Short mmCIF file of C-alpha atoms and ligand atoms in Angstrom, two decimals:
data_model
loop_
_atom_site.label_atom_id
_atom_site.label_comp_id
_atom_site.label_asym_id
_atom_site.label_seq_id
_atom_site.Cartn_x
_atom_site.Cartn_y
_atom_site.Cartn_z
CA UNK A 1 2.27 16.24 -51.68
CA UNK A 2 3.54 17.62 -48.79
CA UNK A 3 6.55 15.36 -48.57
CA UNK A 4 8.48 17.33 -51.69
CA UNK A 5 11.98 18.19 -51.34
CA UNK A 6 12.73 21.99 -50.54
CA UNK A 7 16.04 22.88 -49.78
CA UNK A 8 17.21 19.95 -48.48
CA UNK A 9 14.64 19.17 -46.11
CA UNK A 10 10.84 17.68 -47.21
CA UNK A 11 8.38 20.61 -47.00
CA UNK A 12 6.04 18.41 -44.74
CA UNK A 13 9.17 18.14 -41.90
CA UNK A 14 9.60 21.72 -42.01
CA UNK A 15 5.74 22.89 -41.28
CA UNK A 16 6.06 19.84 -38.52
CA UNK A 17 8.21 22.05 -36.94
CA UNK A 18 7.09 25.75 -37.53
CA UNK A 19 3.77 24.65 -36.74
CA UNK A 20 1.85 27.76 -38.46
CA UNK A 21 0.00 27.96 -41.55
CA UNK A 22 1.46 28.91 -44.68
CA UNK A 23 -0.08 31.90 -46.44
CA UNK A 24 1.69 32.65 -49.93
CA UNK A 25 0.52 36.15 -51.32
CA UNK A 26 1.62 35.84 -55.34
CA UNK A 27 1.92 39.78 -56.47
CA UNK A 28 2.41 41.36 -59.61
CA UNK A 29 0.64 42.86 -62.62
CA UNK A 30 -1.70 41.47 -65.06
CA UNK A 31 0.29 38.69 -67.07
CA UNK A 32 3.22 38.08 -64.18
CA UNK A 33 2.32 34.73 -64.20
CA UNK A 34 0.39 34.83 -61.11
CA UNK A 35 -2.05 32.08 -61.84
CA UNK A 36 0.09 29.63 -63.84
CA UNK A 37 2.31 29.78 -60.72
CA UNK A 38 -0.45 29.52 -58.26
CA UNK A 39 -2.08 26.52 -59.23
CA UNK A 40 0.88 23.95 -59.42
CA UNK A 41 2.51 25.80 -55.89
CA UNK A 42 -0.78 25.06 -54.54
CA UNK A 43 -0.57 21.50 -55.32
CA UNK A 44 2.90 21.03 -54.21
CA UNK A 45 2.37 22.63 -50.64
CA UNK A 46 -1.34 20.15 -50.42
CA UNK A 47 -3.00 24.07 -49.59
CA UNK A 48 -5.29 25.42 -51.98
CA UNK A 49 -5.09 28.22 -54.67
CA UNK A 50 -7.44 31.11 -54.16
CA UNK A 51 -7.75 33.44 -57.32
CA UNK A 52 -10.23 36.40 -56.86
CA UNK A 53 -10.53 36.66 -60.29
CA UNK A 54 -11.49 32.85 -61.02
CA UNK A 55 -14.31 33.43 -58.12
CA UNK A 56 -15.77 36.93 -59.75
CA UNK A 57 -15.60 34.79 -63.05
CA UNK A 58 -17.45 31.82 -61.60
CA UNK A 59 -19.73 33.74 -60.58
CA UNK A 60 -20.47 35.79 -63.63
CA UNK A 61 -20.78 32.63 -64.87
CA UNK A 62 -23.36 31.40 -62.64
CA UNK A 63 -24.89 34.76 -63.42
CA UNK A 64 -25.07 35.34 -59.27
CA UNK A 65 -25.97 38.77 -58.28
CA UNK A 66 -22.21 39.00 -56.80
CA UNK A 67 -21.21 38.51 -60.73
CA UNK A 68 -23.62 40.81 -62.52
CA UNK A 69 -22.07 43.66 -60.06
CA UNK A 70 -18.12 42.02 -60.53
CA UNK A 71 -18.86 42.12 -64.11
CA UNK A 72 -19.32 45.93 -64.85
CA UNK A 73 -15.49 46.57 -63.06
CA UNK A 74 -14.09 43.36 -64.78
CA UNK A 75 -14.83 44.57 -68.42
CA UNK A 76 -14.22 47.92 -67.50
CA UNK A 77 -10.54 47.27 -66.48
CA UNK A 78 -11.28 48.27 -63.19
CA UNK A 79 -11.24 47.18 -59.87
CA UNK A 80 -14.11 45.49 -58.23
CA UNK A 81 -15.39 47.50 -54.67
CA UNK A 82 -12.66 46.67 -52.01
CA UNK A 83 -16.01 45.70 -49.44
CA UNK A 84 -17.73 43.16 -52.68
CA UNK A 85 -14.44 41.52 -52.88
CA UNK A 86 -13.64 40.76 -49.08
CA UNK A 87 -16.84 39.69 -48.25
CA UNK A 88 -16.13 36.68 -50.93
CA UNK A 89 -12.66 36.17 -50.22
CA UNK A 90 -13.21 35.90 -45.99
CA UNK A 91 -16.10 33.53 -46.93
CA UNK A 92 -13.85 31.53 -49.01
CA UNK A 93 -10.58 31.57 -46.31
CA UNK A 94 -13.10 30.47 -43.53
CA UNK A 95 -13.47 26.95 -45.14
CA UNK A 96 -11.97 24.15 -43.51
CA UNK A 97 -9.51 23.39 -46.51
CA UNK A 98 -7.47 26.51 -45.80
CA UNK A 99 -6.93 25.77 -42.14
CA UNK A 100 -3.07 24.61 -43.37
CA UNK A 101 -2.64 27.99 -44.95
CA UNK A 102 -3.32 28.88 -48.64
CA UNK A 103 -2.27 30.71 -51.86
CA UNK A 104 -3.42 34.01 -52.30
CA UNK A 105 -3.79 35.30 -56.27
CA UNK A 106 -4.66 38.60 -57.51
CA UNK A 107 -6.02 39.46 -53.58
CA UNK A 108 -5.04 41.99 -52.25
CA UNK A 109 -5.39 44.49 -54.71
CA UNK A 110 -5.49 47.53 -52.92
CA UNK A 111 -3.68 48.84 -49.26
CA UNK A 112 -7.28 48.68 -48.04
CA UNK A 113 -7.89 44.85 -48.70
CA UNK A 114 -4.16 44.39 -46.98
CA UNK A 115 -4.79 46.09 -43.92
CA UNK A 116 -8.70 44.04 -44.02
CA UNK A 117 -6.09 40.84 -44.19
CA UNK A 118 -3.79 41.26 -41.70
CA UNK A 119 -5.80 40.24 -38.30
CA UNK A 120 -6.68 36.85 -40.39
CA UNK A 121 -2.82 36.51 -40.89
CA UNK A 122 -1.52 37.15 -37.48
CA UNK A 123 -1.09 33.44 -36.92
CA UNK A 124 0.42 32.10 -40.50
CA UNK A 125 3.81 32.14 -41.84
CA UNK A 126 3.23 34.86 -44.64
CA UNK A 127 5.39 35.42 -47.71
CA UNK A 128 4.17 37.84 -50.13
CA UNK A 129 6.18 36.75 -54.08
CA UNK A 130 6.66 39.37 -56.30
CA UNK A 131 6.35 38.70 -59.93
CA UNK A 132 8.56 41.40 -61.80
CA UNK A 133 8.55 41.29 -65.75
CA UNK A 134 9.14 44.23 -68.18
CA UNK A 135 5.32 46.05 -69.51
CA UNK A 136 6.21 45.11 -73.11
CA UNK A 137 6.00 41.55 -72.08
CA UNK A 138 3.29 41.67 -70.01
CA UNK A 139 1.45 43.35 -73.29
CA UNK A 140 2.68 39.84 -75.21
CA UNK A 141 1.91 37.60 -72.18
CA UNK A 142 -2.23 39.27 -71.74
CA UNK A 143 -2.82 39.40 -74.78
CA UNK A 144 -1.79 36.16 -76.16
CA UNK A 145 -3.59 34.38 -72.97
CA UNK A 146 -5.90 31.72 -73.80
CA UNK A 147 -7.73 29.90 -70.68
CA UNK A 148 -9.50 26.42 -70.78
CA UNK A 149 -13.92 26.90 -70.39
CA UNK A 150 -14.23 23.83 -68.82
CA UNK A 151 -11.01 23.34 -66.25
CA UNK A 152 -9.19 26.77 -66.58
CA UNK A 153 -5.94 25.81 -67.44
CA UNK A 154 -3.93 28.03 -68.96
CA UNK A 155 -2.37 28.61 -72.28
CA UNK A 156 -0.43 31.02 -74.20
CA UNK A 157 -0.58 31.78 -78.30
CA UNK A 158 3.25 31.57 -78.49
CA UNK A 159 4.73 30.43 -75.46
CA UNK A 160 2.62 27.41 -74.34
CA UNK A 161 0.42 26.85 -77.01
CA UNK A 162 -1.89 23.70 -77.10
CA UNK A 163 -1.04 20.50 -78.86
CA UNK A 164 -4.72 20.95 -80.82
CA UNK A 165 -5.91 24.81 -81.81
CA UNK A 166 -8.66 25.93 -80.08
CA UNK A 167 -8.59 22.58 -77.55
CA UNK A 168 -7.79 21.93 -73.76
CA UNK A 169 -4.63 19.12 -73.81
CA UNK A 170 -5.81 18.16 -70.43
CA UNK A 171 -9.71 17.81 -70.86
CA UNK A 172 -10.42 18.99 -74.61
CA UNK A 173 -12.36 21.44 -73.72
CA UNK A 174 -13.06 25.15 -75.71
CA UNK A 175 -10.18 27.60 -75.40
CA UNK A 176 -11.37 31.14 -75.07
CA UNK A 177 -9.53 34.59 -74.52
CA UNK A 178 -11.21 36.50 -71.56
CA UNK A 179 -13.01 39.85 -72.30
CA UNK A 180 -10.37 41.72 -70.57
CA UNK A 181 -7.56 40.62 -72.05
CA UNK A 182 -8.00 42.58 -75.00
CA UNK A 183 -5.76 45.42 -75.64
CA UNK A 184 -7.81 48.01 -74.85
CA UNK A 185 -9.02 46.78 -71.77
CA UNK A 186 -5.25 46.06 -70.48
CA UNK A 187 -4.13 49.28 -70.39
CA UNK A 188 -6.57 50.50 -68.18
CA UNK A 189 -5.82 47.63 -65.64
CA UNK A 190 -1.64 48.35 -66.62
CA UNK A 191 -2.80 52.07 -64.85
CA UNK A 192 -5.44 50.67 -62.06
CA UNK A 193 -2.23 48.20 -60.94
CA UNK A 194 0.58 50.95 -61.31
CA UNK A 195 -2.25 53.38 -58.94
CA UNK A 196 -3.71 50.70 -56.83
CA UNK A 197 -1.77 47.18 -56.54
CA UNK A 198 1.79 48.80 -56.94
CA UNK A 199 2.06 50.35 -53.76
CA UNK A 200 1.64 46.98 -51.69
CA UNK A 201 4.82 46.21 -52.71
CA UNK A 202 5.99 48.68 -50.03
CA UNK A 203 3.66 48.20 -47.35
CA UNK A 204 5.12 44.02 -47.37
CA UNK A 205 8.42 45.13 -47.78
CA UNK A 206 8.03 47.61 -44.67
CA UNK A 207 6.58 44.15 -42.84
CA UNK A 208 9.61 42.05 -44.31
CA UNK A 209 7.94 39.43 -45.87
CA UNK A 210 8.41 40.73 -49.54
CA UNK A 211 10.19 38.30 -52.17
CA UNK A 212 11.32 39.95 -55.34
CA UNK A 213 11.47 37.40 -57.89
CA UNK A 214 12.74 38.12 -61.95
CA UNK A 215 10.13 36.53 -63.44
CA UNK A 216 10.82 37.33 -67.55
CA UNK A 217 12.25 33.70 -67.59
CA UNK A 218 10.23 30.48 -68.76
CA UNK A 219 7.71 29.34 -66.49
CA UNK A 220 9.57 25.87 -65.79
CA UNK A 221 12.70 28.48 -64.51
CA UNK A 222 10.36 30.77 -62.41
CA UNK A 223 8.62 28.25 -61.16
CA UNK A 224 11.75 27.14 -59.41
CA UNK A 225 12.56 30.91 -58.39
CA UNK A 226 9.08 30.51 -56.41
CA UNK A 227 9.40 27.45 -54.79
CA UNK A 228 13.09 28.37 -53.24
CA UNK A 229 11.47 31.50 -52.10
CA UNK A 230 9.07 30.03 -50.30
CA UNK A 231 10.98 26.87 -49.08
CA UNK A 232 14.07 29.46 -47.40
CA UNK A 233 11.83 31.01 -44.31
CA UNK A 234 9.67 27.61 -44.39
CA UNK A 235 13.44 25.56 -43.63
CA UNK A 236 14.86 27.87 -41.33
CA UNK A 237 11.83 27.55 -39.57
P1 ADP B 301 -1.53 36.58 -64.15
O1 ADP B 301 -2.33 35.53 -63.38
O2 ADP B 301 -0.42 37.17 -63.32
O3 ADP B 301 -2.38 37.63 -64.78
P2 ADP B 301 -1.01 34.36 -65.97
O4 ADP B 301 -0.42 33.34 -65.07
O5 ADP B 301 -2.43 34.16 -66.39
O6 ADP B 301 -0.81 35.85 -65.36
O7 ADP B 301 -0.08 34.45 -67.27
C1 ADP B 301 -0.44 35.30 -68.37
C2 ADP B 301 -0.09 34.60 -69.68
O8 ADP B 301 1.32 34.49 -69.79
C3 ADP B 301 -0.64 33.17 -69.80
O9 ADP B 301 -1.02 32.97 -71.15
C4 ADP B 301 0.55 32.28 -69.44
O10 ADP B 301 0.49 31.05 -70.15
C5 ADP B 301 1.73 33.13 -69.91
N1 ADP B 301 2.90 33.00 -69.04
C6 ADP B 301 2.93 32.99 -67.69
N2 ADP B 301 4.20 32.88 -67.23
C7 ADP B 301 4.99 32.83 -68.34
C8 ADP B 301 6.39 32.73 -68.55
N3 ADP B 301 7.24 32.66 -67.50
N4 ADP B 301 6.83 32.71 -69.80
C9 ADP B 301 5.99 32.80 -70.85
N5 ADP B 301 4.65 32.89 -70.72
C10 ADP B 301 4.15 32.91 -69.49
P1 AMP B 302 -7.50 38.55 -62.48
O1 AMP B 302 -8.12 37.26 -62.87
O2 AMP B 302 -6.72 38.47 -61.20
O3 AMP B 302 -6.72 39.19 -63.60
O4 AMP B 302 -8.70 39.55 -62.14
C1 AMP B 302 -9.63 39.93 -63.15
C2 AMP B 302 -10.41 41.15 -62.66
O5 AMP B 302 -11.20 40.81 -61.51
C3 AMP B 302 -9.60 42.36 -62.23
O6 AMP B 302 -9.18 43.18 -63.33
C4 AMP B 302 -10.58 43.08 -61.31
O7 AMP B 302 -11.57 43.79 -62.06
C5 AMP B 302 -11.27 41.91 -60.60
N1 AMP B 302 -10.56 41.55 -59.36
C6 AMP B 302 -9.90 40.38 -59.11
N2 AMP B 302 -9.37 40.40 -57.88
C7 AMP B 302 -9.69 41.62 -57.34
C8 AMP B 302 -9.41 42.25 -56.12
N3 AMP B 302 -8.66 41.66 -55.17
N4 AMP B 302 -9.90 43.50 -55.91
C9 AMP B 302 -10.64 44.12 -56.85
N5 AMP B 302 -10.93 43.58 -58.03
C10 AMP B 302 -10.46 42.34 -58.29
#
């Protein structure tokens, strides 16, 4: 994994001689494409993909206590308390698997959870991606969102739709749209982003690690737009 090609050099050579972790903050609003990104990134750089949202959802899940209070925010299209959700995510960035860096995915959320990052970051090679695509398509994208049960792959009505209705390609598992998703619900986390997640845009632009990426494209073609992101600090090293 980490011997893939990134421009020009293999990504593996490159960290050989930068020598820091690699910590990959995907940005943007609900539907951006942050977690169809995150995942295959993750498996291309060998460091693993940490979605808040997936852990609140595995938990709610698991019907923890952490869930039952996640779930209240979650279905309300708000945000879960900035001290619930750093107490989870520092638990999960302490494992050993995350000691070569790691992706980031709807964390942080807030300026609050940013400046609760950045002593854990003082040591990585951070590059924070911004997703941009238009609010009518983000409307399309949310709401036509289906998500595997059983491995949490992603799908879309329209745009990647599964071979079988209703059916995971990859393990045949139940297809379900998530709670939130539904129209309602979305414009209340449109507002909570625009209030909330928007203005970290600034604060790692005023740190110079922001990426602004057009992401309206098909995934295949944003995808790329990622990966040459993150490959041009990585190769100048
Ligand atoms: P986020 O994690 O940012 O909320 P997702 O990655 O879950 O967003 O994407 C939302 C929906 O849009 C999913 O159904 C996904 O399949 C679809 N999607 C993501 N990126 C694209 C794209 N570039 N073109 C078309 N559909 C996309
Ligand atoms: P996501 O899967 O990223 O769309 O997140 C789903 C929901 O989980 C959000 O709408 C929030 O209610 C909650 N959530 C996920 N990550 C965070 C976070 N970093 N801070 C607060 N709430 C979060």
């Amino acid at each position: 994994m980490l011997g893939m090609m990134i421009a020009g050099e293999t990504f593996a050579s490159s960290r050989s001689v930068v020598e820091k972790p690699i910590v990959v903050i995907l940005m943007g609003p609900p539907g951006a494409g942050k977690g169809t990104h995150a995942k295959p990134l993750g498996e291309q750089l060998g460091i693993p993909h940490i979605s808040t949202g997936d852990l609140f959802r595995e938990n709610i899940q698991n019907q923890t206590s952490l869930g039952q209070t996640a779930k209240s925010y979650i279905n309300a299209g708000r945000l879960v308390p900035d001290a619930v959700v750093l107490d989870m995510l520092f638990a999960r960035i302490d494992q050993p698997d995350c000691n070569q860096g790691y992706i980031l995915d709807g964390f942080p959320r807030t300026v609050a959870q940013a400046e609760a990052l950045d002593p854990r970051l003082k040591n990585s090679r951070v590059i924070a991606v911004n997703l941009n695509v238009p609010d009518p398509l983000l409307v399309e994208r949310i709401t036509g969102r289906l998500a595997c049960k059983e491995c949490g792959k992603l799908y879309h009505k329209k745009y990647s739709a599964p071979a079988s209705q209703g059916q995971c390609d990859l393990c045949q598992g139940t297809l379900f749209q998530r709670d939130d998703d539904k129209e309602e619900i979305l414009k209340k986390r449109l507002e909570v982003y625009r209030a909330q997640t928007e203005p970290l845009i600034e604060y790692y632009g005023k740190k110079d690690v922001l990426r602004e990426i057009n992401a309206a494209d098909s995934p295949d073609s944003v995808f790329h737009l990622v990966l040459d992101q993150i490959a041009e600090p990585v190769a100048r090293g």
